Amino acid sequence: MVQNQTFVIYVKDSANNIHIWDLNESDIFPIYSVPFQKNITCLKLCPSVEGSENSNAFLVLATDDGSLYMHHLNTDHGQQPKSTYEEHVKTFLNYVSRL
């Protein structure tokens, strides 16, 4: 099973900006905020596939005019070693248990 990034969250706000949150870095501010000119109607993260030549993930965006945009994410947002994944899950569960 592929272990993708546990703490990376992709969000579209009402102003049509895409925010990328990495909870390992900060739970207060996103690591990236990207304005998008066309109105995004759908956002889908396609994680990397185990055994494929390409270990990167993709972010697919659909706009209200019917256009599709596929963004190739860098390796920071793709697969990670199982030990790192398990460590991140443990940290996440500890984090949410305090909420």
Steps between C-alpha positions, in 0.01 A plus 500: 500500500631845408549734793417853386543819699286485812498865599462676165155649439379682187223759545317737264354810663208722393742744330614217268843458660650158554675465834740217575534425869778281634416439863858384559606857423216708646137464602451878491611595148508311168839431344371621160204707385436519127235727345314346208335723240232259379225383735598157636203266536683179588837414654635142514828370636629195315763335719799319360450138399716228646723336242465776244805664343377838620473532879351850487142590579273716286246768584214520249284813482178548304357843422146613429580547128580127470879528502718247683843579643737229618784618722797270554595535869862487607643208696434675833132422442536144370604169652688478825672213681269286712692591817444873435132437426455307826679774696274765343186299579610467862566875521164576336306277738676665793414841355127430450467334840571842653220677311 
